[in-house]
Coordinates of C-alpha atoms and ligand atoms in Angstrom, one line a residue:
X1 CA 26.2 0.2 17.3
X2 CA 27.1 2.0 20.0
X3 CA 24.0 3.4 22.1
X4 CA 23.4 4.5 26.0
X5 CA 23.2 1.6 27.9
X6 CA 22.7 -1.7 27.6
X7 CA 19.1 -2.1 28.2
X8 CA 16.5 -5.9 27.1
X9 CA 13.7 -4.1 24.6
X10 CA 10.0 -4.8 25.7
X11 CA 8.4 -6.3 22.5
X12 CA 8.4 -3.7 19.5
X13 CA 10.1 -0.9 22.1
X14 CA 14.0 0.2 22.9
X15 CA 17.3 -1.8 22.3
X16 CA 20.4 0.0 22.6
X17 CA 22.9 -1.5 23.5
X18 CA 26.5 -0.7 24.5
X19 CA 29.0 -3.2 23.0
X20 CA 29.9 -4.1 26.9
X21 CA 33.9 -4.8 25.4
X22 CA 34.7 -1.6 23.6
X23 CA 33.1 1.3 26.1
X24 CA 31.7 3.2 24.2
X25 CA 34.2 3.5 20.9
X26 CA 33.9 1.9 17.5
X27 CA 34.3 -1.8 17.9
X28 CA 37.1 -3.5 15.4
X29 CA 35.7 -4.6 12.3
X30 CA 35.8 -8.8 12.4
X31 CA 39.3 -9.9 11.3
X32 CA 38.9 -12.1 7.4
X33 CA 38.9 -15.7 9.7
X34 CA 35.8 -14.7 12.2
X35 CA 33.5 -14.4 8.9
X36 CA 35.0 -17.2 7.8
X37 CA 33.8 -19.6 10.7
X38 CA 30.9 -17.5 10.6
X39 CA 27.4 -20.1 10.8
X40 CA 25.3 -18.7 8.3
X41 CA 22.1 -20.6 9.1
X42 CA 19.4 -17.6 9.9
X43 CA 17.4 -20.5 12.0
X44 CA 20.5 -19.7 14.6
X45 CA 19.7 -16.4 15.4
X46 CA 19.0 -14.5 18.6
X47 CA 15.5 -12.9 18.8
X48 CA 15.8 -9.5 16.8
X49 CA 15.6 -7.8 19.9
X50 CA 17.9 -8.6 21.9
X51 CA 21.6 -6.5 22.7
X52 CA 23.0 -10.3 20.9
X53 CA 21.1 -9.3 17.7
X54 CA 23.5 -6.2 16.9
X55 CA 27.0 -7.8 17.3
X56 CA 25.2 -10.6 14.7
X57 CA 23.7 -8.6 12.6
X58 CA 26.4 -6.6 11.5
X59 CA 28.7 -9.5 11.3
X60 CA 26.4 -11.1 9.1
X61 CA 26.4 -7.5 7.2
X62 CA 30.1 -7.7 7.4
X63 CA 30.4 -11.1 5.8
X64 CA 27.6 -10.2 3.2
X65 CA 29.7 -7.0 1.8
X66 CA 32.5 -9.4 1.8
X67 CA 31.2 -12.1 -0.3
X68 CA 29.4 -9.8 -2.5
X69 CA 32.5 -8.2 -3.2
X70 CA 33.3 -11.8 -4.4
X71 CA 30.4 -12.8 -5.8
X72 CA 30.1 -15.6 -4.4
X73 CA 26.6 -15.7 -2.2
X74 CA 23.4 -16.9 -3.1
X75 CA 20.1 -14.3 -3.9
X76 CA 18.4 -16.3 -0.6
X77 CA 21.1 -16.2 1.5
X78 CA 21.5 -12.6 1.2
X79 CA 17.6 -11.9 1.7
X80 CA 17.4 -13.9 4.6
X81 CA 20.3 -12.7 6.3
X82 CA 19.1 -8.8 4.9
X83 CA 15.9 -9.0 6.7
X84 CA 17.3 -11.1 10.5
X85 CA 19.7 -7.5 9.9
X86 CA 16.8 -5.4 9.3
X87 CA 14.3 -6.6 11.8
X88 CA 17.3 -5.7 13.8
X89 CA 17.7 -2.5 12.8
X90 CA 13.8 -1.7 13.6
X91 CA 13.9 -2.7 17.1
X92 CA 16.1 0.3 17.7
X93 CA 13.8 2.7 18.8
X94 CA 15.3 5.9 17.8
X95 CA 12.9 9.2 18.9
X96 CA 15.5 11.6 17.8
X97 CA 12.8 13.6 15.2
X98 CA 10.5 15.1 17.4
X99 CA 11.8 19.0 17.8
X100 CA 12.5 20.5 21.0
X101 CA 10.3 22.4 23.0
X102 CA 11.5 25.6 25.2
X103 CA 12.4 24.7 28.4
X104 CA 9.2 25.1 30.4
X105 CA 6.9 24.6 28.1
X106 CA 4.5 22.0 29.2
X107 CA 1.8 21.5 26.7
X108 CA 1.1 18.1 24.9
X109 CA 3.0 18.0 22.1
X110 CA 1.2 18.3 18.7
X111 CA 0.7 15.3 16.8
X112 CA 3.7 15.9 14.4
X113 CA 2.1 14.9 10.6
X114 CA 4.0 12.4 9.0
X115 CA 4.6 13.4 5.0
X116 CA 5.4 10.6 3.1
X117 CA 7.4 11.4 0.2
X118 CA 6.7 9.0 -3.0
X119 CA 9.2 6.7 -4.0
X120 CA 11.4 6.7 -7.0
X121 CA 9.3 5.0 -10.1
X122 CA 10.9 1.8 -10.5
X123 CA 11.3 2.5 -14.0
X124 CA 13.4 5.0 -13.0
X125 CA 16.2 3.1 -11.6
X126 CA 14.9 0.5 -14.1
X127 CA 16.2 2.1 -16.8
X128 CA 19.9 3.7 -15.7
X129 CA 20.6 4.4 -19.6
X130 CA 18.5 7.6 -19.0
X131 CA 19.9 11.1 -17.8
X132 CA 17.3 11.6 -15.4
X133 CA 17.2 8.1 -13.8
X134 CA 20.9 8.4 -13.5
X135 CA 20.7 11.5 -11.5
X136 CA 18.1 9.9 -9.3
X137 CA 20.2 6.6 -8.7
X138 CA 23.1 8.9 -8.2
X139 CA 21.4 10.8 -5.3
X140 CA 20.1 7.6 -3.7
X141 CA 23.8 6.8 -3.4
X142 CA 25.1 10.3 -2.4
X143 CA 22.5 9.0 0.8
X144 CA 24.8 6.7 1.5
X145 CA 27.4 8.5 2.0
X146 CA 26.1 10.8 4.2
X147 CA 27.7 11.7 7.2
X148 CA 25.4 11.6 10.6
X149 CA 25.9 15.1 11.8
X150 CA 24.6 15.8 8.2
X151 CA 21.1 14.2 8.3
X152 CA 19.1 16.9 7.7
X153 CA 15.8 16.7 10.1
X154 CA 13.0 15.1 6.8
X155 CA 15.4 12.8 5.9
X156 CA 16.1 11.1 9.7
X157 CA 12.2 11.6 10.2
X158 CA 12.3 9.2 6.6
X159 CA 14.7 7.0 8.0
X160 CA 13.6 6.6 11.3
X161 CA 10.0 5.6 10.5
X162 CA 11.9 2.9 7.9
X163 CA 14.1 1.9 9.8
X164 CA 12.0 1.7 12.9
X165 CA 9.0 1.1 14.6
X166 CA 8.7 4.5 16.6
X167 CA 5.6 6.1 14.0
X168 CA 3.8 3.6 13.8
X169 CA 4.0 1.6 17.7
X170 CA 6.1 2.7 19.6
X171 CA 6.1 5.6 22.7
X172 CA 9.5 6.4 24.3
X173 CA 8.9 7.1 28.1
X174 CA 10.0 10.0 29.7
X175 CA 13.8 8.8 30.6
X176 CA 14.6 7.1 27.8
X177 CA 16.7 9.3 25.5
X178 CA 19.2 8.1 23.2
X179 CA 22.4 10.1 22.3
X180 CA 22.6 11.3 18.9
X181 CA 25.4 8.7 18.6
X182 CA 23.1 6.4 18.9
X183 CA 20.8 7.5 16.4
X184 CA 23.8 8.6 13.9
X185 CA 25.1 5.1 14.3
X186 CA 21.5 3.5 13.9
X187 CA 20.7 5.7 11.1
X188 CA 24.5 5.1 9.6
X189 CA 23.4 1.3 10.0
X190 CA 19.9 1.9 8.0
X191 CA 21.4 3.4 5.5
X192 CA 23.7 0.8 5.2
X193 CA 20.9 -1.8 5.0
X194 CA 19.0 -0.1 2.8
X195 CA 21.8 0.3 0.0
X196 CA 22.4 -3.4 -0.1
X197 CA 18.5 -4.4 0.0
X198 CA 18.5 -2.3 -2.8
X199 CA 21.0 -3.5 -4.7
X200 CA 19.8 -7.0 -4.5
X201 CA 15.9 -5.8 -5.2
X202 CA 17.2 -2.7 -8.2
X203 CA 18.8 -5.4 -9.7
X204 CA 15.9 -8.1 -9.8
X205 CA 13.1 -4.9 -10.4
X206 CA 10.7 -5.6 -13.2
X207 CA 11.4 -3.7 -16.3
X208 CA 9.2 -1.6 -18.0
X209 CA 8.8 -0.9 -21.5
X210 CA 9.2 2.8 -22.9
X211 CA 5.6 3.0 -24.1
X212 CA 4.6 2.2 -20.2
X213 CA 7.0 4.1 -19.0
X214 CA 5.2 7.0 -21.4
X215 CA 2.0 6.1 -20.1
X216 CA 3.1 5.7 -16.5
X217 CA 4.4 9.9 -16.3
X218 CA 1.0 10.7 -16.2
X219 CA 0.1 8.2 -13.8
X220 CA -0.5 10.9 -11.2
X221 CA -3.5 12.4 -12.9
X222 CA -7.8 12.5 -12.3
X223 CA -7.7 11.8 -16.0
X224 CA -4.8 9.5 -16.4
X225 CA -5.8 6.8 -18.8
X226 CA -5.3 3.1 -18.4
X227 CA -6.7 2.1 -21.9
X228 CA -3.5 3.5 -23.4
X229 CA -1.9 1.8 -20.5
X230 CA -3.2 -1.6 -21.4
X231 CA -2.1 -1.4 -25.0
X232 CA 1.5 -0.2 -24.0
X233 CA 1.4 -3.1 -21.5
X234 CA -0.4 -5.5 -24.2
X235 CA -3.1 -6.6 -21.8
X236 CA -0.9 -6.4 -19.0
X237 CA -2.1 -3.3 -17.4
X238 CA -2.2 -4.8 -13.5
X239 CA 1.6 -6.1 -13.4
X240 CA 2.5 -3.1 -14.3
X241 CA 0.3 -0.5 -12.6
X242 CA -0.1 -2.7 -9.3
X243 CA 4.4 -3.5 -9.5
X244 CA 4.7 0.5 -10.0
X245 CA 2.0 1.8 -7.0
X246 CA 2.8 -1.1 -5.0
X247 CA 6.8 0.4 -5.4
X248 CA 6.0 4.3 -5.2
X249 CA 4.7 3.6 -1.6
X250 CA 7.7 1.7 -1.1
X251 CA 5.8 -1.3 -0.3
X252 CA 7.9 -4.0 -2.1
X253 CA 10.6 -2.1 0.6
X254 CA 9.2 -2.2 3.7
X255 CA 7.0 -5.3 3.7
X256 CA 10.0 -7.0 2.3
X257 CA 7.9 -8.3 -0.8
X258 CA 10.4 -10.7 -2.9
X259 CA 10.2 -8.8 -6.8
X260 CA 9.5 -12.0 -8.0
X261 CA 6.5 -12.7 -6.0
X262 CA 4.9 -9.5 -6.8
X263 CA 5.2 -10.1 -10.3
X264 CA 3.7 -13.5 -10.3
X265 CA 0.9 -12.6 -8.2
X266 CA -0.2 -9.7 -10.0
X267 CA -0.1 -12.3 -12.9
X268 CA -2.3 -14.3 -11.7
X269 CA -4.6 -11.6 -10.8
X270 CA -4.8 -10.4 -13.9
X271 CA -5.5 -13.9 -15.9
X272 CA -8.5 -13.6 -12.6
X273 CA -10.1 -10.9 -14.4
X274 CA -9.6 -11.9 -17.6
X275 CA -11.2 -15.4 -17.1
X276 CA -15.1 -14.5 -18.6
X277 CA -14.1 -11.9 -20.5
X278 CA -15.8 -9.3 -19.2
X279 CA -16.5 -6.2 -21.4
X280 CA -16.4 -3.9 -17.9
X281 CA -14.9 -5.6 -15.1
X282 CA -11.1 -6.7 -16.3
X283 CA -8.4 -6.5 -15.6
X284 CA -8.4 -2.8 -17.7
X285 CA -11.3 -1.8 -14.7
X286 CA -9.2 -3.2 -11.2
X287 CA -6.4 -1.3 -12.8
X288 CA -8.6 2.0 -13.7
X289 CA -9.5 1.6 -9.9
X290 CA -6.5 1.0 -8.2
X291 CA -4.8 4.8 -10.3
X292 CA -7.9 6.2 -9.0
X293 CA -7.0 4.6 -5.0
X294 CA -3.9 6.6 -6.1
X295 CA -4.8 9.4 -7.0
X296 CA -7.4 10.3 -4.0
X297 CA -3.9 8.6 -1.8
X298 CA -1.2 11.1 -2.8
X299 CA -3.3 14.0 -3.9
X300 CA -5.2 14.7 -0.9
X301 CA -2.6 13.9 0.9
X302 CA -4.8 11.1 2.8
X303 CA -1.8 8.7 2.2
X304 CA -0.3 10.9 5.2
X305 CA -2.6 9.8 7.5
X306 CA -2.8 5.9 6.9
X307 CA 0.0 3.6 8.0
X308 CA 1.9 2.1 6.4
X309 CA 0.1 -1.2 6.4
X310 CA -3.4 0.9 6.3
X311 CA -2.0 2.3 2.8
X312 CA -0.5 -1.5 1.7
X313 CA -3.8 -3.0 2.1
X314 CA -5.3 -0.3 0.8
X315 CA -4.1 -1.0 -2.8
X316 CA -4.0 -4.6 -2.5
X317 CA -7.8 -4.5 -1.7
X318 CA -8.0 -2.0 -5.1
X319 CA -6.3 -4.3 -7.2
X320 CA -8.1 -7.6 -5.5
X321 CA -11.7 -5.7 -5.0
X322 CA -13.3 -7.6 -8.5
X323 CA -10.9 -10.4 -8.4
X324 CA -12.4 -13.4 -11.0
X325 CA -15.7 -11.6 -11.2
X326 CA -18.2 -13.3 -13.7
X327 CA -19.4 -10.7 -15.7
X328 CA -23.2 -11.5 -13.7
X329 CA -24.1 -9.0 -10.7
X330 CA -25.0 -10.4 -7.4
X331 CA -28.6 -10.7 -8.4
X332 CA -28.5 -12.9 -11.3
X333 CA -26.6 -15.4 -8.8
X334 CA -28.7 -14.6 -5.8
X335 CA -31.9 -15.7 -9.0
X336 CA -29.8 -18.1 -11.0
X337 CA -28.9 -20.5 -7.3
X338 CA -24.9 -20.2 -8.7
X339 CA -22.7 -22.1 -6.7
X340 CA -21.3 -19.0 -5.6
X341 CA -24.9 -17.5 -4.4
X342 CA -24.7 -20.9 -2.5
X343 CA -21.6 -20.7 -0.8
X344 CA -22.5 -17.0 0.9
X345 CA -25.8 -17.5 1.2
X346 CA -26.8 -15.1 -0.9
X347 CA -24.8 -12.3 0.8
X348 CA -22.5 -10.4 -1.1
X349 CA -22.0 -13.5 -3.9
X350 CA -19.4 -11.4 -5.5
X351 CA -18.0 -9.8 -3.0
X352 CA -16.9 -12.5 -0.8
X353 CA -15.5 -14.3 -3.7
X354 CA -13.1 -11.7 -4.8
X355 CA -11.6 -11.6 -1.5
X356 CA -11.5 -15.4 -1.0
X357 CA -10.4 -16.1 -4.1
X358 CA -7.4 -13.8 -4.0
X359 CA -6.5 -14.6 -0.4
X360 CA -6.6 -18.2 -1.8
X361 CA -4.0 -17.3 -4.2
X362 CA -2.1 -15.9 -1.2
X363 CA -1.4 -19.2 0.4
X364 CA 0.6 -20.5 -3.1
X365 CA 3.9 -18.8 -1.7
X366 CA 5.2 -18.0 -5.1
X367 CA 2.3 -15.7 -5.2
X368 CA 2.4 -14.9 -1.5
X369 CA 3.5 -11.5 -1.1
X370 CA 2.7 -10.9 2.7
X371 CA 5.4 -13.6 3.2
X372 CA 7.3 -11.5 5.1
X373 CA 4.6 -10.1 7.3
X374 CA 4.4 -10.8 10.7
X375 CA 1.2 -12.8 12.4
X376 CA -0.4 -10.2 13.6
X377 CA 0.1 -7.8 10.8
X378 CA -1.3 -10.2 8.3
X379 CA -4.5 -10.0 10.5
X380 CA -4.6 -6.3 10.2
X381 CA -3.7 -6.7 6.9
X382 CA -6.8 -9.3 6.2
X383 CA -9.4 -8.0 8.2
X384 CA -8.5 -4.3 6.3
X385 CA -8.7 -5.4 2.9
X386 CA -12.3 -7.9 3.8
X387 CA -14.0 -4.8 5.5
X388 CA -12.7 -2.7 2.5
X389 CA -13.8 -5.4 -0.5
X390 CA -17.3 -6.2 1.1
X391 CA -17.6 -2.2 1.2
X392 CA -18.1 -2.2 -2.7
X393 CA -21.3 -4.4 -2.8
X394 CA -23.6 -1.8 -3.7
X395 CA -26.0 -2.7 -1.7
X396 CA -24.4 -1.4 1.3
X397 CA -24.0 1.9 -0.4
X398 CA -27.5 3.5 1.4
X399 CA -26.1 2.3 4.2
X400 CA -22.1 3.5 3.9
X401 CA -23.1 6.8 3.9
X402 CA -25.8 7.2 6.0
X403 CA -23.4 5.9 8.4
X404 CA -20.8 8.2 7.3
X405 CA -23.1 11.3 7.2
X406 CA -23.9 10.6 10.8
X407 CA -20.8 10.0 12.2
X408 CA -19.7 13.8 10.4
X409 CA -22.9 15.6 12.3
X410 CA -21.3 14.3 15.5
X411 CA -19.6 17.3 17.9
X412 CA -16.9 15.1 18.0
X413 CA -16.4 12.5 14.8
X414 CA -14.3 10.1 15.2
X415 CA -13.0 8.5 12.0
X416 CA -12.1 5.4 11.5
X417 CA -9.6 4.4 8.8
X418 CA -11.3 1.1 7.8
X419 CA -14.0 2.9 7.3
X420 CA -12.9 6.0 5.7
X421 CA -10.0 4.0 3.3
X422 CA -13.9 2.0 2.5
X423 CA -15.4 5.0 1.5
X424 CA -12.8 6.2 -0.9
X425 CA -12.3 2.0 -2.6
X426 CA -15.6 2.9 -2.7
X427 CA -16.0 6.1 -3.9
X428 CA -13.1 4.9 -7.3
X429 CA -14.7 2.2 -7.8
X430 CA -17.4 4.4 -8.9
X431 CA -16.3 7.4 -10.4
X432 CA -15.3 6.8 -14.1
X433 CA -18.4 9.3 -14.6
X434 CA -16.3 12.1 -12.5
X435 CA -13.4 11.2 -15.3
X436 CA -13.3 12.9 -18.5
X437 CA -16.3 12.5 -21.0
X438 CA -14.7 9.9 -23.6
X439 CA -13.0 7.4 -20.6
X440 CA -16.7 8.0 -18.8
X441 CA -18.1 7.2 -22.1
X442 CA -16.2 4.3 -22.8
X443 CA -16.8 2.6 -19.3
X444 CA -20.3 3.4 -19.5
X445 CA -20.9 1.3 -22.9
X446 CA -18.7 -1.7 -21.8
X447 CA -20.9 -2.0 -18.7
X448 CA -23.7 -1.7 -20.4
X449 CA -23.0 -4.5 -22.9
X450 CA -22.1 -6.7 -19.7
X451 CA -24.9 -5.7 -18.1
X452 CA -26.9 -6.9 -21.7
X453 CA -24.7 -10.1 -22.2
X454 CA -26.6 -10.7 -18.4
X455 CA -29.6 -10.2 -20.1
X456 CA -29.4 -12.6 -22.8
X457 CA -28.7 -15.0 -20.5
X458 CA -31.8 -14.2 -18.2
X459 CA -33.9 -14.7 -21.3
X460 CA -32.6 -18.0 -22.1
X461 CA -32.8 -18.9 -18.4
X462 CA -36.1 -17.5 -18.3
X463 CA -35.8 -15.4 -15.5
X464 CA -36.7 -11.5 -15.4
X465 CA -34.3 -9.0 -16.3
X466 CA -32.0 -7.7 -14.3
X467 CA -32.4 -3.6 -14.4
X468 CA -30.7 -2.7 -17.0
X469 CA -29.7 -5.5 -18.7
X470 CA -32.7 -5.8 -20.8
X471 CA -30.9 -4.7 -24.0
X472 CA -34.4 -3.6 -25.9
X473 CA -35.9 -1.6 -23.1
X474 CA -33.2 0.5 -21.2
X475 CA -33.2 3.9 -21.4
X476 CA -30.1 4.5 -21.6
X477 CA -29.0 8.2 -20.9
X478 CA -31.6 8.4 -18.5
X479 CA -30.0 5.8 -16.2
X480 CA -27.1 7.3 -16.5
X481 CA -28.4 10.6 -14.9
X482 CA -29.9 9.0 -12.4
X483 CA -26.8 6.8 -11.8
X484 CA -24.9 9.9 -11.5
X485 CA -27.5 12.2 -9.4
X486 CA -28.6 9.4 -6.5
X487 CA -25.4 7.7 -5.9
X488 CA -21.7 8.9 -7.6
X489 CA -22.2 13.2 -6.9
X490 CA -23.5 12.0 -3.3
X491 CA -20.7 9.5 -2.6
X492 CA -18.2 12.0 -3.6
X493 CA -20.0 14.8 -1.5
X494 CA -20.0 12.8 2.0
X495 CA -16.3 11.5 0.8
X496 CA -15.1 15.3 0.6
X497 CA -16.6 15.9 4.2
X498 CA -14.5 12.8 5.4
X499 CA -11.7 13.6 4.1
X500 CA -12.1 17.3 4.6
X501 CA -12.6 15.9 8.6
X502 CA -9.3 13.7 9.0
X503 CA -7.4 16.0 6.9
X504 CA -8.4 19.8 7.5
X505 CA -6.5 19.9 10.9
X506 CA -3.3 18.1 9.5
X507 CA -3.6 20.7 7.4
X508 CA -4.2 23.4 9.4
X509 CA -7.5 24.3 8.1
X510 CA -9.5 25.7 10.6
X511 CA -13.0 27.4 11.2
X512 CA -16.4 25.5 11.4
X513 CA -17.5 24.1 8.0
X514 CA -21.2 22.6 6.9
X515 CA -21.5 19.3 6.2
X516 CA -23.2 18.3 3.2
X517 CA -26.2 15.9 3.4
X518 CA -28.8 16.1 6.6
X519 CA -26.4 19.5 7.5
X520 CA -25.0 19.2 11.1
X521 CA -22.3 21.3 13.3
X522 CA -19.0 21.4 11.1
X523 CA -15.4 21.9 13.5
X524 CA -14.6 18.5 12.9
X525 CA -11.9 17.3 15.6
X526 CA -10.8 13.6 14.0
X527 CA -8.6 11.1 16.5
X528 CA -7.1 8.3 14.9
Ligands
CMP1 P1 -18.7 -3.1 -9.5 O1 -17.2 -2.2 -10.4 O2 -18.7 -4.6 -9.1 O3 -19.7 -2.0 -8.6 C1 -19.7 -0.6 -8.5 C2 -20.2 -0.8 -9.3 O4 -21.5 0.5 -9.7 C3 -20.2 -1.8 -10.4 O5 -19.9 -3.0 -10.5 C4 -21.0 -1.7 -11.5 O6 -22.7 -2.4 -10.7 C5 -21.9 -0.2 -11.1 N1 -21.6 1.0 -11.9 C6 -20.8 1.9 -12.4 N2 -20.8 2.4 -13.0 C7 -21.9 2.3 -13.7 C8 -22.5 2.9 -14.4 N3 -22.5 4.4 -15.3 N4 -24.2 2.7 -14.5 C9 -25.2 2.0 -13.6 N5 -24.3 1.5 -12.8 C10 -22.5 1.9 -12.5
MG2 MG1 -17.5 -5.4 -7.2
ZN3 ZN1 -15.9 -2.8 -9.6

């Protein structure tokens, strides 16, 4: 890597290095002899944000390339060294994505809206025998050949956001301007690592059956048919949908999730949902909520407002939000004095269990999709998932809406990302009445089946019936109208206001607007 001066990086910031020996010229490629003597043990590497790390990473990449060509390398060595190289690249700060301002323009730069583009579906990458997939795969390869001067701004933006932490964390001092040459080299190196990483992961990517692929083509639609997916997937809806979503948002790549570990994790999550054979709270419901969250993220533009880690946490929260549901309500747990109610002191009993059991699963190395997160990333991820899943407790519903409404009516609302994502997840959790009639009808019948089974248990235990649980005395239609009118519709209303508040300014919406509910001032201005 050739850069504009030797500078020691501060944490998460710039490491721009000039090779002291080459004085701005390209360094000579290492000889075979040098490569033969390379110590490949990842333990003996310098810290990623040091100048020496660039040399070491480059040397290792050369070595890996040679060994790959010879077919003499273990997946583990490859993975560890690529991860190291990726981290070195992430420590290189690139600030070439901003448009130059006209001279004398002193205004603060407008916050750029990073427009995400979802990745190629993994089933399209895997099935290279299909022409459409082949074209996409070819395009990927072409990208890796591109010369830095020819990199268009949006590609550069993507590269910068993928291979540096610039958009998420770091701020450059005004006097630290990298030369384009340094950026170009970083981009080239980034493409190089990305290409190798993709080669490794794409060979390991899960295969998708043709029937699953067919159903997943409608993944971006509001009335996606998760029942059809489950059928096509032989009952493994979460496995394919979870995998596909994490791939589409680039999470597998960004957080270096080993594909087999992801497969294990999703498989175990799926099992947990099937443990009690619930008519409603099963793997289908989890897959349905995850797909609806995806719709909200991509169709509203919410994904452009959230960071990678926030998206990762939101998708995982959706997938695990009812993990190991017992098919009975919190009220039943409390009234029957279940072990779980005892453990969680009657508060958010099920929700606490869903989270705790999911994080317990993540302690198993074979299922730990968070294994390559830094300590800070892990803490943030965990906090987000806990907050989001706890907020699916229906007893928090009115408070949640009230808090959000109150905040939106402030003169200058500041929407907290975790609260926004929590509200979105909550809305997706109760969204089936807003879906196509046949889907909604099926969900409602399943839920009532589950409620009635609980009623049967309550009768056996001599407990009073919980609401909607007495199969002989429940007004189904009326209860549904009430649920839609008093719970679902107001939730969607507040969620829409919240989305307009945070996304309106980013998408150029102008002028004041009246929020729903208790009325307010409008013309929202929101901060990250
Ligand atoms: P859960 O999925 O844990 O969280 C959202 C809750 O909303 C869900 O459990 C049910 O308790 C409730 N819910 C969802 N759909 C309906 C419905 N059609 N009628 C009544 N309650 C519902
Ligand atoms: Mg729940
Ligand atoms: Zn749910």
